[in-house]
GROMACS .gro file of C-alpha atoms in nm:
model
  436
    1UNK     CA    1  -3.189  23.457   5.528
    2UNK     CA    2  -2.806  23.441   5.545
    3UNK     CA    3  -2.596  23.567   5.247
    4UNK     CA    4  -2.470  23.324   4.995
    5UNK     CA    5  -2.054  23.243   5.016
    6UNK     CA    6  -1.895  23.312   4.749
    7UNK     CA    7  -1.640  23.044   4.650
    8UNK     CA    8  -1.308  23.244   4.766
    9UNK     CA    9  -1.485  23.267   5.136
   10UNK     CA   10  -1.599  23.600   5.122
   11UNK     CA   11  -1.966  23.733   5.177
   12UNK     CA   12  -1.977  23.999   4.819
   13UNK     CA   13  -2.324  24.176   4.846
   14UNK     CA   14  -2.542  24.004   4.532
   15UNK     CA   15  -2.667  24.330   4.408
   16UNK     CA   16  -2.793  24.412   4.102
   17UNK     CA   17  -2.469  24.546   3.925
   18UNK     CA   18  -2.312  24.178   4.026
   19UNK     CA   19  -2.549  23.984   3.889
   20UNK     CA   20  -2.515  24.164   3.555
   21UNK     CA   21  -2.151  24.165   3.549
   22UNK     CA   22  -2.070  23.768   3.678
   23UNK     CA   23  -2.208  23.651   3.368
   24UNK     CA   24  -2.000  23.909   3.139
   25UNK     CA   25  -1.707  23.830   3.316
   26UNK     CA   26  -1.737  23.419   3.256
   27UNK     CA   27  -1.831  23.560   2.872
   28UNK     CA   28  -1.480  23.742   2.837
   29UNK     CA   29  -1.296  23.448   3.044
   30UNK     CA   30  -1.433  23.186   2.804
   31UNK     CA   31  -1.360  23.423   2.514
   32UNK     CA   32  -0.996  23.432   2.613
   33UNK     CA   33  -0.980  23.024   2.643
   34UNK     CA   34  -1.128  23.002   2.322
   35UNK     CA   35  -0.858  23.274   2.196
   36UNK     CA   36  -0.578  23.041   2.375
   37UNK     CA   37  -0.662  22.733   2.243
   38UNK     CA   38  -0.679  22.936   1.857
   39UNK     CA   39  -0.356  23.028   1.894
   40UNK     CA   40  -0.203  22.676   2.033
   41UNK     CA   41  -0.379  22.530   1.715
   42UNK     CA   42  -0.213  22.792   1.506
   43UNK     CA   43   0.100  22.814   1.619
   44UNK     CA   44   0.080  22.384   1.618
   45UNK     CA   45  -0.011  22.389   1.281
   46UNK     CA   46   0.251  22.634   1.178
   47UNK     CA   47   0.467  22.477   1.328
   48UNK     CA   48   0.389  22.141   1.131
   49UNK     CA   49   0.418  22.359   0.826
   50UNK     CA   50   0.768  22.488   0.874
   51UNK     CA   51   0.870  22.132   0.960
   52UNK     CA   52   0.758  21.991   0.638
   53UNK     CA   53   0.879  22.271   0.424
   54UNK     CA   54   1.185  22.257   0.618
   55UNK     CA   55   1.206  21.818   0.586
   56UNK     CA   56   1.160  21.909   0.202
   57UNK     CA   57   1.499  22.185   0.128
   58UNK     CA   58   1.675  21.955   0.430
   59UNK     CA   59   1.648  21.614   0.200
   60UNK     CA   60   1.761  21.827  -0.103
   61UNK     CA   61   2.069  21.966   0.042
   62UNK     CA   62   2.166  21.656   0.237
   63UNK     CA   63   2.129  21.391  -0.010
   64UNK     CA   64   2.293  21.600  -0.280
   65UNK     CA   65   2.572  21.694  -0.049
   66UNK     CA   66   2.604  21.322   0.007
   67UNK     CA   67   2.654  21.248  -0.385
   68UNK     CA   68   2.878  21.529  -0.425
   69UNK     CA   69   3.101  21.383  -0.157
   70UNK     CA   70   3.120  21.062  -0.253
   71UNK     CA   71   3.211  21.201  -0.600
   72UNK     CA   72   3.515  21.365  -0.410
   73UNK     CA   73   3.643  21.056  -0.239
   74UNK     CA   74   3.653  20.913  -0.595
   75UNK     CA   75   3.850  21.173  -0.763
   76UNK     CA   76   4.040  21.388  -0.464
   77UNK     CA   77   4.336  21.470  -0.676
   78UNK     CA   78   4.071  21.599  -0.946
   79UNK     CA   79   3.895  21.813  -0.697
   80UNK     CA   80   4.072  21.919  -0.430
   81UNK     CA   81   4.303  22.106  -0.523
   82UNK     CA   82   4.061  22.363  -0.679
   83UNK     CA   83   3.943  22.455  -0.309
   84UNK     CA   84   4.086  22.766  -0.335
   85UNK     CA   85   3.912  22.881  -0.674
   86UNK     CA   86   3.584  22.763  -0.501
   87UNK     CA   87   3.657  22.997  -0.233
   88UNK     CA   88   3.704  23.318  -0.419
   89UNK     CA   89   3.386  23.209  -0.590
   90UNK     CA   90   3.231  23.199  -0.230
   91UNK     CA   91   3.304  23.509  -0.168
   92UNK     CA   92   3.256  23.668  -0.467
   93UNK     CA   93   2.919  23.592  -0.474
   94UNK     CA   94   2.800  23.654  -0.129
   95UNK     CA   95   2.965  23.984  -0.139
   96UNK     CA   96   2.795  24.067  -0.429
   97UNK     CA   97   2.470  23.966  -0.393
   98UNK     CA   98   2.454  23.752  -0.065
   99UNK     CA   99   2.521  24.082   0.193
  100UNK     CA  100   2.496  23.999   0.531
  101UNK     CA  101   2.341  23.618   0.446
  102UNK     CA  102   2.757  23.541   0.476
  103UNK     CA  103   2.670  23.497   0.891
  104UNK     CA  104   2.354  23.246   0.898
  105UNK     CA  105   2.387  23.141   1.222
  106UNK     CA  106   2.432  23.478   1.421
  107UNK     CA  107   2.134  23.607   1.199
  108UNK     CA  108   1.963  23.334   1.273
  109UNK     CA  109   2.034  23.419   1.665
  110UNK     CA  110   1.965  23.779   1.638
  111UNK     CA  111   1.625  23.692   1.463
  112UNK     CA  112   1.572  23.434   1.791
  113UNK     CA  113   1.660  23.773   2.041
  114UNK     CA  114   1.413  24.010   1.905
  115UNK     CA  115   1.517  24.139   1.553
  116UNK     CA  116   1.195  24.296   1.387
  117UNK     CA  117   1.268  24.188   1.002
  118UNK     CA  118   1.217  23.802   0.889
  119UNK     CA  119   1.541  23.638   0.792
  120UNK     CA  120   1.610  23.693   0.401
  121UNK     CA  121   1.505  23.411   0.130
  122UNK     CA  122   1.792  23.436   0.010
  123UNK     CA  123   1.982  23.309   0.291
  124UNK     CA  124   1.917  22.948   0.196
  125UNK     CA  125   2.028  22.916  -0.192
  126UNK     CA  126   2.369  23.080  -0.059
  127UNK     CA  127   2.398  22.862   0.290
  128UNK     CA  128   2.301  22.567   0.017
  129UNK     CA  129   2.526  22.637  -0.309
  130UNK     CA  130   2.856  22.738  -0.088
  131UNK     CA  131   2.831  22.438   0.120
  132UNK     CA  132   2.828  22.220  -0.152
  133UNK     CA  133   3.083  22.384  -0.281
  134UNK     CA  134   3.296  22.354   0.028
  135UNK     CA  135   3.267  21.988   0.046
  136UNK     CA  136   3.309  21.936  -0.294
  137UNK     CA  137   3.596  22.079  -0.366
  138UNK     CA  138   3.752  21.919  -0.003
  139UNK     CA  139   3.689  22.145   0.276
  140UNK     CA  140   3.675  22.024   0.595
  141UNK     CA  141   3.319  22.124   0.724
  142UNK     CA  142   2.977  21.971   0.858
  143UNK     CA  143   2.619  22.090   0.721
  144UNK     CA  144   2.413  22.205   1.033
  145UNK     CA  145   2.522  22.552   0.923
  146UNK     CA  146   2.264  22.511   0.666
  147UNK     CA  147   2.041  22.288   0.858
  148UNK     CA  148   1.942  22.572   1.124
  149UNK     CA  149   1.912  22.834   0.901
  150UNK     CA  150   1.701  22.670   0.652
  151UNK     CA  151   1.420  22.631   0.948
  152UNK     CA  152   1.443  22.930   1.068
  153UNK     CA  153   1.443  23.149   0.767
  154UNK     CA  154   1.088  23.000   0.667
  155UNK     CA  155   1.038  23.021   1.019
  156UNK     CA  156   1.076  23.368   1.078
  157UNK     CA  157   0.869  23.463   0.710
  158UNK     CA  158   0.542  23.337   0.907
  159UNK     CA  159   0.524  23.665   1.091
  160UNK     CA  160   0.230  23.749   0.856
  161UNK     CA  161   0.005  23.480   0.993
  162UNK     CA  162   0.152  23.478   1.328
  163UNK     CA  163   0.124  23.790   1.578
  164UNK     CA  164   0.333  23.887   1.935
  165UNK     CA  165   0.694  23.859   1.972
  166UNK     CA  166   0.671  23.548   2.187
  167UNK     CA  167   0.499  23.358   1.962
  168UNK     CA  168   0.743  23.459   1.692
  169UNK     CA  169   1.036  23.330   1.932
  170UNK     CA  170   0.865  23.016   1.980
  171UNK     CA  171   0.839  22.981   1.616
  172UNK     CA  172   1.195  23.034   1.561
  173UNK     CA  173   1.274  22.777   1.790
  174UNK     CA  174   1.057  22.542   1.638
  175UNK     CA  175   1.225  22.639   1.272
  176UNK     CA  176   1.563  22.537   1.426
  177UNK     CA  177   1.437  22.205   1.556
  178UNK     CA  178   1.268  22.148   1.204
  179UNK     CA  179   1.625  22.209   1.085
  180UNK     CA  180   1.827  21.997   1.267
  181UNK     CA  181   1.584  21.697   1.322
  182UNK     CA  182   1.512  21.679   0.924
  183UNK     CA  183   1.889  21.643   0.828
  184UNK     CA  184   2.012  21.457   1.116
  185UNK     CA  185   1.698  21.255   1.196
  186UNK     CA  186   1.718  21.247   1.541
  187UNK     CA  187   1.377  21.461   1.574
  188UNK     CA  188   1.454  21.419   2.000
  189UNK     CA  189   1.804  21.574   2.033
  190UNK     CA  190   1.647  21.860   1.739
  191UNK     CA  191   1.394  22.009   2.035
  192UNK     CA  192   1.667  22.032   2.297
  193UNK     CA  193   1.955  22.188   2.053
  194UNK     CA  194   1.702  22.450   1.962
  195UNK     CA  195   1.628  22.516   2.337
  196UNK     CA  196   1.936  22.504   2.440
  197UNK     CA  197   2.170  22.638   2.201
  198UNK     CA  198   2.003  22.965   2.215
  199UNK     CA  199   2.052  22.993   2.612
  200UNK     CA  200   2.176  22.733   2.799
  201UNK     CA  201   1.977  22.653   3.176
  202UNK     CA  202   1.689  22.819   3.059
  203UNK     CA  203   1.415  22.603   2.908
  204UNK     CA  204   1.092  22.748   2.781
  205UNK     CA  205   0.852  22.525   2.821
  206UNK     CA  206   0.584  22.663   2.594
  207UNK     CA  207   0.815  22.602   2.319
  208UNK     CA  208   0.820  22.265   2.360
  209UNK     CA  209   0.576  22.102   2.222
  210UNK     CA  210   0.566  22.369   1.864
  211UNK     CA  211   0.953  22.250   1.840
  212UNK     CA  212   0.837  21.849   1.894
  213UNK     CA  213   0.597  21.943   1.610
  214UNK     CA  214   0.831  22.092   1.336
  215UNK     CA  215   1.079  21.842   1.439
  216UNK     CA  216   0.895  21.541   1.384
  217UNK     CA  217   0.745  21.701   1.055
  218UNK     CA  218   1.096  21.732   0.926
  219UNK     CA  219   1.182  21.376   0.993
  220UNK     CA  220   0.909  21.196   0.869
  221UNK     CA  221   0.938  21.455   0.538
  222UNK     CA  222   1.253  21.433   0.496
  223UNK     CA  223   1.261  21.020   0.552
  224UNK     CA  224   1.019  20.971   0.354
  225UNK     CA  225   1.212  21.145   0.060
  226UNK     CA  226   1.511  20.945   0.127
  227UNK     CA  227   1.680  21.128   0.393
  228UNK     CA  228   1.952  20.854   0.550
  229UNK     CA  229   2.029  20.898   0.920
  230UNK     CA  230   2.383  20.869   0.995
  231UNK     CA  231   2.448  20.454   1.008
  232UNK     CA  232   2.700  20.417   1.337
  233UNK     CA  233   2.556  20.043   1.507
  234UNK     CA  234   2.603  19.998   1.832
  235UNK     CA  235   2.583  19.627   1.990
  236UNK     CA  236   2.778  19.656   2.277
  237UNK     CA  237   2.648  19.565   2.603
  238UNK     CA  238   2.835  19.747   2.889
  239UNK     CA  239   2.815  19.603   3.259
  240UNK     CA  240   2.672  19.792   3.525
  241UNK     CA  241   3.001  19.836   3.716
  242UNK     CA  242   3.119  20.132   3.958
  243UNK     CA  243   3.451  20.163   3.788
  244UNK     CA  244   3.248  20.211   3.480
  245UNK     CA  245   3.107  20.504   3.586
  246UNK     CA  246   3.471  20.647   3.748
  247UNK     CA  247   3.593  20.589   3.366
  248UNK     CA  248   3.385  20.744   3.196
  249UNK     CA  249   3.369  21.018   3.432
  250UNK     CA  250   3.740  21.040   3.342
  251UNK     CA  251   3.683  21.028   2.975
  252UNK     CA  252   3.447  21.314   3.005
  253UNK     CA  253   3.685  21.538   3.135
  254UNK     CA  254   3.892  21.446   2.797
  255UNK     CA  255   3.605  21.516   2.580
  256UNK     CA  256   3.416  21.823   2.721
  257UNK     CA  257   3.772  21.972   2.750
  258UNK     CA  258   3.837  21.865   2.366
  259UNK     CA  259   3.500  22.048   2.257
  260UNK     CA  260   3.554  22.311   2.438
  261UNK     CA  261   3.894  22.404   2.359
  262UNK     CA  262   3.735  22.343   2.009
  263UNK     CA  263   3.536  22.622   2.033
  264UNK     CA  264   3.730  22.825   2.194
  265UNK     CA  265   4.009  22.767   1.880
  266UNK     CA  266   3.770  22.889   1.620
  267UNK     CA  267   3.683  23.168   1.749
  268UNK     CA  268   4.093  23.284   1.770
  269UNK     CA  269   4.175  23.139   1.479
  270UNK     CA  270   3.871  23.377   1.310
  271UNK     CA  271   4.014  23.634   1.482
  272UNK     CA  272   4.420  23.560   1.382
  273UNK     CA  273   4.284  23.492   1.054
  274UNK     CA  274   4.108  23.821   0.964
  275UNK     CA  275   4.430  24.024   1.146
  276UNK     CA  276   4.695  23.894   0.913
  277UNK     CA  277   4.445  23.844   0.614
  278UNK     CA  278   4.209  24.156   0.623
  279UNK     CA  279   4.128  24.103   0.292
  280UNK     CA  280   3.829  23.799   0.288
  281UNK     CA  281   3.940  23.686  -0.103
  282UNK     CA  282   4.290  23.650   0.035
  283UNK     CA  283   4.222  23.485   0.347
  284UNK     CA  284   3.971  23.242   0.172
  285UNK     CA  285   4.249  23.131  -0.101
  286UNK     CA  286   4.548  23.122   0.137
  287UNK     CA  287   4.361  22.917   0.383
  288UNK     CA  288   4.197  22.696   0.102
  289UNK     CA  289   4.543  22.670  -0.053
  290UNK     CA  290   4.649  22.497   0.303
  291UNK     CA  291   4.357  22.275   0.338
  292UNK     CA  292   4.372  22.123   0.020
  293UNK     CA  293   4.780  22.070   0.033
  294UNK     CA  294   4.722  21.908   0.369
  295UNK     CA  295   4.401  21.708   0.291
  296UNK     CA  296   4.609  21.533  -0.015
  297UNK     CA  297   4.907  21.476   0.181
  298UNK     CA  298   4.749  21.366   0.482
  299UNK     CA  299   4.529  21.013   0.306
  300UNK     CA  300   4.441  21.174   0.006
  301UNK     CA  301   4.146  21.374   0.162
  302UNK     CA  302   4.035  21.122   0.452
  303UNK     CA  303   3.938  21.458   0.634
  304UNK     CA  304   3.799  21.652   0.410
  305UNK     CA  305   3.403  21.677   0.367
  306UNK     CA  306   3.173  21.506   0.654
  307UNK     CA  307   3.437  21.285   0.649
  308UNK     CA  308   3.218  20.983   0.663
  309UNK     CA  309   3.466  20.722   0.618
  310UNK     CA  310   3.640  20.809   0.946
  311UNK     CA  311   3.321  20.810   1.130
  312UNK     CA  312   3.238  20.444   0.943
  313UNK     CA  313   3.605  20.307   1.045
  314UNK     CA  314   3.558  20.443   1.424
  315UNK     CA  315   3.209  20.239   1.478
  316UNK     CA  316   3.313  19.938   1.287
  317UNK     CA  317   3.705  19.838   1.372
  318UNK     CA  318   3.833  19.960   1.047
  319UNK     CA  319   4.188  20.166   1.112
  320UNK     CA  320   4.189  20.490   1.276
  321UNK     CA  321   4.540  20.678   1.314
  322UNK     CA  322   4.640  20.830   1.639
  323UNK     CA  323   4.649  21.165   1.428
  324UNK     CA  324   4.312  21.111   1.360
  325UNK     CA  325   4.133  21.335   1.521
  326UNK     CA  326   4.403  21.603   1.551
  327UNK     CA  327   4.388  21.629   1.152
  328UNK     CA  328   4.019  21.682   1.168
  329UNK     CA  329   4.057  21.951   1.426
  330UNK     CA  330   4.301  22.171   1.279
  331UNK     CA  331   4.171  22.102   0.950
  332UNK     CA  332   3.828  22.202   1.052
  333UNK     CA  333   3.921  22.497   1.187
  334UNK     CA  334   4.118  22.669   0.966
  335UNK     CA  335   3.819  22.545   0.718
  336UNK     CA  336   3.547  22.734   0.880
  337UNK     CA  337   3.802  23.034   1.024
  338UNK     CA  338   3.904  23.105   0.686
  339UNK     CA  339   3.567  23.167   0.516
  340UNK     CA  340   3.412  22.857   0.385
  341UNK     CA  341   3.046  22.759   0.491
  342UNK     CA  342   2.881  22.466   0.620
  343UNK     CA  343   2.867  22.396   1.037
  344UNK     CA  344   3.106  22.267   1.230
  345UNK     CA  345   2.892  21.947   1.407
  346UNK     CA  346   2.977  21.631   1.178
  347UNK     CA  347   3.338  21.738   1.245
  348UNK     CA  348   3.282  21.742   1.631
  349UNK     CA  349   3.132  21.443   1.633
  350UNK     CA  350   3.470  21.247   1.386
  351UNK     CA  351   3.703  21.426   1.637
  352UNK     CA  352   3.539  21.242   1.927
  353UNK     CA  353   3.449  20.952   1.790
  354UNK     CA  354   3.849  20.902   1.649
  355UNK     CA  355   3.972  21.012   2.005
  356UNK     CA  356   3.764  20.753   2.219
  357UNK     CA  357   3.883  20.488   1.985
  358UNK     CA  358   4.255  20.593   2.047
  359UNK     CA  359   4.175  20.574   2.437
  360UNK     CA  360   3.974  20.293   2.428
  361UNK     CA  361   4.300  20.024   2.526
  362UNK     CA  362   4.339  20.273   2.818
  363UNK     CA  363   3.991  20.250   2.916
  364UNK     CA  364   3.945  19.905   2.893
  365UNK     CA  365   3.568  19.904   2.709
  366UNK     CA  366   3.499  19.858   2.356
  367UNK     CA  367   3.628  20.078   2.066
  368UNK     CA  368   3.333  20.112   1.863
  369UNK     CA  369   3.137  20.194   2.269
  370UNK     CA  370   3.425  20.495   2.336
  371UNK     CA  371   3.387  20.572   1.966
  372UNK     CA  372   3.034  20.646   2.054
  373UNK     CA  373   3.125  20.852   2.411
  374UNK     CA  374   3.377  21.076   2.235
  375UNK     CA  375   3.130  21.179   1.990
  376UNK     CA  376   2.904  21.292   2.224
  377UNK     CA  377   3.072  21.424   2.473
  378UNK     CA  378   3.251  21.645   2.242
  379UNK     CA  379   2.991  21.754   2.108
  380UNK     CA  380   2.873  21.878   2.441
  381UNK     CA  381   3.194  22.069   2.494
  382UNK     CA  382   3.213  22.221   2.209
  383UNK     CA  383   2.837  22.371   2.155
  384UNK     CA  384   2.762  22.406   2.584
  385UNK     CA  385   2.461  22.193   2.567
  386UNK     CA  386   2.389  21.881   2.781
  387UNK     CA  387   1.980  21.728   2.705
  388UNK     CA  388   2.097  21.782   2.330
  389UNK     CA  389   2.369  21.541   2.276
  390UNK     CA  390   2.275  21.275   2.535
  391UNK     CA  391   1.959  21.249   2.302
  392UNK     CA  392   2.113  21.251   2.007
  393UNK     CA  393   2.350  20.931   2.111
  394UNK     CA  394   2.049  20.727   2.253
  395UNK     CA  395   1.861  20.862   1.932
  396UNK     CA  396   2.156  20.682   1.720
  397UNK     CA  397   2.256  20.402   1.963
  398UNK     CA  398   1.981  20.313   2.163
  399UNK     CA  399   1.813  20.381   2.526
  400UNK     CA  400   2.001  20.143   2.719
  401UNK     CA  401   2.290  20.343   2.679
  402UNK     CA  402   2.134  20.642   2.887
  403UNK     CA  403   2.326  20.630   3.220
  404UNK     CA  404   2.680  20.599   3.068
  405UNK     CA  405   2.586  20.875   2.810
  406UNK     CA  406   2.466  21.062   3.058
  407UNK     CA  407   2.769  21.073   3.274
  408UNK     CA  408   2.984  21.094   2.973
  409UNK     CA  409   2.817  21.415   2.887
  410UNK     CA  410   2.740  21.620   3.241
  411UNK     CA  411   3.142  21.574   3.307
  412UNK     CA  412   3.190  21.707   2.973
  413UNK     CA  413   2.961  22.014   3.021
  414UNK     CA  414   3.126  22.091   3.368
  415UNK     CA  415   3.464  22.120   3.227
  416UNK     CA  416   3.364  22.300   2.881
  417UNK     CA  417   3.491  22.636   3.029
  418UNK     CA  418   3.167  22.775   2.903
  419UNK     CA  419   3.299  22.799   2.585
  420UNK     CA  420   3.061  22.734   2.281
  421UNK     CA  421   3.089  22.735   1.857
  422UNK     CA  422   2.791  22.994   1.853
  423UNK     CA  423   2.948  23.323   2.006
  424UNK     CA  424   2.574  23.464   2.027
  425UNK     CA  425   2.462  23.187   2.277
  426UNK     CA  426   2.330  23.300   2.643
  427UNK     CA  427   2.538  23.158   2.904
  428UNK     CA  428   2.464  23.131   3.235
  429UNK     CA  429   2.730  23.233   3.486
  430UNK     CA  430   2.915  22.974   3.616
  431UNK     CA  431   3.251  22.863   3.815
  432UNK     CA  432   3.407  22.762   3.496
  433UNK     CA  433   3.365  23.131   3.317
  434UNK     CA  434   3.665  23.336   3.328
  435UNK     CA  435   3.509  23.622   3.123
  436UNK     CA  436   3.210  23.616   3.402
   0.00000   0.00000   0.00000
């Protein structure tokens, strides 16, 4: 009687120590399924967790730092021109009891590359009460600062129910999507800023779903508290033309080398900054001094804030200056270089949006369609993503917008220079990198 085959081809000799250990061995395998799909189902619902906890503190800050800026606009001569008293408070107060919670977003990196302890609780009351602060009293400034950190702070304080160093990562990531897709509510564009903001080119693909999790927890939390998604319509239909495609390749050069030279400001400016003023309480006042003497001269504080009426005048034919988006640049940056907190991405996205509406005669397509362009494709220049911001315009505008988007924002990334807001961020070496 011939031998049996095993299944692999080979002719293994049945004795009796194989026929004892075969079924141990399909014992331990199914053990260690079982053990895989108890973790997926953990690390799933934890995920969900940290997206509803997250959708919860993301509706608090937002809507309140919604009321407190439309308080501003009422009263900017009121307001403003304390900026610089809020900023010694800022600083006051994280140096004496915030401690290293001043730099969110590199902690919030460092935590995401390996670092043992979770990110402190304390990190989001500060992150929260100096943002408002900022924007209250007129600083030019954006929120996902607080956004990010918020996720991954209760992210990273699941460590006790969740083991191994790559699951931890994974949760991080999924903390940062919880973040941004709560506040923004574009749960899409949330998964693929937390993927790729960390390292750019390098997607890992067993964070995904965890991230789609959290993210979509935080929307639907945060919606149903009352939440409100940034309200830029978009009607326009755009014709499926070759020369369409050769402008807006055009336009993306404009706009990825916008954002990029955007981030590649703040980090100088930081730098100039903290040379001439070593001291942070003088730095903070001198530079909130400036921003609030510019903000009232230039339209009585059109820029400062999320600056929500520019972005509403860019998508709907109301005026925008051909200074526009200069005045949000500079102002921004010596905003954020200077000291005061809150993120840098609603400013991005009023810089673009008020530059494709100055270029739109020159392009020959609809303002409100360039308005739309600019935003995005600066905001690829100035963070190095690509996945990210195409999502978050068809997440705002609609899918049929996809191909020009798309163009719009691969130009963009191509001539970024590698440059990117977050100075922790793993870049890939390219053409484009002189430091490479």
């Amino acid at each position: 009687m011939g031998k049996r085959n095993h299944p692999c081809g080979c002719h293994p000799d049945l004795s009796g120590e194989n026929l004892i250990m075969e079924p141990l061995i399909r014992k331990q395998r199914t053990r260690l399924l079982l053990g895989k799909i108890q973790s997926f189902f953990l690390l799933f619902l934890s995920s969900a967790a940290v997206g509803i906890a997250t959708g919860i503190l993301d509706s608090l800050f937002g809507i309140t730092l919604l009321h407190l800026d439309a308080y501003r606009s009422l009263y900017p001569f009121l307001t403003i021109p304390l900026l610089p008293l809020a900023g010694i408070i800022i600083i006051g107060t994280y140096r004496k009891w915030g401690g290293n919670c001043f730099y969110a977003m590199n902690n919030v990196f460092r935590a995401a590359f390996g670092q043992k302890e979770p990110l402190p609780w304390r990190t989001i009351p500060f992150c929260m009460g100096a943002t408002w602060l900022t924007h209250f009293f007129g600083g030019s400034a954006g929120r996902i600062g607080v956004a990010i950190p918020i996720g991954a702070v209760l992210a990273s304080h699941m460590r006790k129910f969740i083991r191994g160093r790559r699951t931890m990562h994974i949760l991080l990531i999924a903390g940062m999507a919880a973040g941004f897709g709560g506040l923004f509510q574009t749960p899409v564009a949330a998964v693929f800023f937390a993927m790729e903001i960390l390292a750019f080119g390098r997607f890992e693909n067993d964070a995904f779903f965890p991230a789609l999790a959290a993210s979509w927890s935080a929307y639907f939390t945060a919606s149903e508290l009352g939440m409100p998604r940034l309200a830029l319509v978009q009607h326009e239909i755009i014709p499926v033309h070759i020369g369409v495609i050769f402008i807006l390749a055009a336009c993306g050069i404009l706009f990825g080398t916008v954002g990029g030279s955007f981030a590649w400001s703040m980090a100088r400016t930081r730098q100039c900054l903290t040379y001439f003023f070593p001291d942070p309480y003088r730095r903070i006042a001198v530079c909130g001094a400036a921003v609030a003497i510019l903000s009232l001269l230039l339209h009585s504080g059109r820029y400062s804030g999320l600056s929500l009426s520019l972005m509403t005048a860019a998508f709907t034919g109301g005026m925008i200056y051909s200074s526009d988006w200069i005045c949000k640049y500079v102002l921004t940056l010596v905003t954020r270089a200077g000291g005061f907190q809150g993120g840098e991405l609603m400013p991005v996205l009023c810089i673009g949006a008020s530059l494709g509406v100055l270029i739109s005669p020159l392009t020959g397509l609809p303002p409100s369609f360039m308005a739309a362009c600019g935003a995005i494709g600066v905001f690829t220049g100035a963070t190095n993503t690509l996945l990210a911001p195409v999502c978050f315009g068809l997440e705002l505008f609609g899918w049929d917008y996809m191909p020009w988007f798309f163009t719009v924002c691969v130009v963009a990334k191509a001539v970024n220079f590698n440059q990117c807001l977050y100075a922790l961020q793993r870049k890939n070496p390219t053409f484009w990198n002189w430091n490479s």
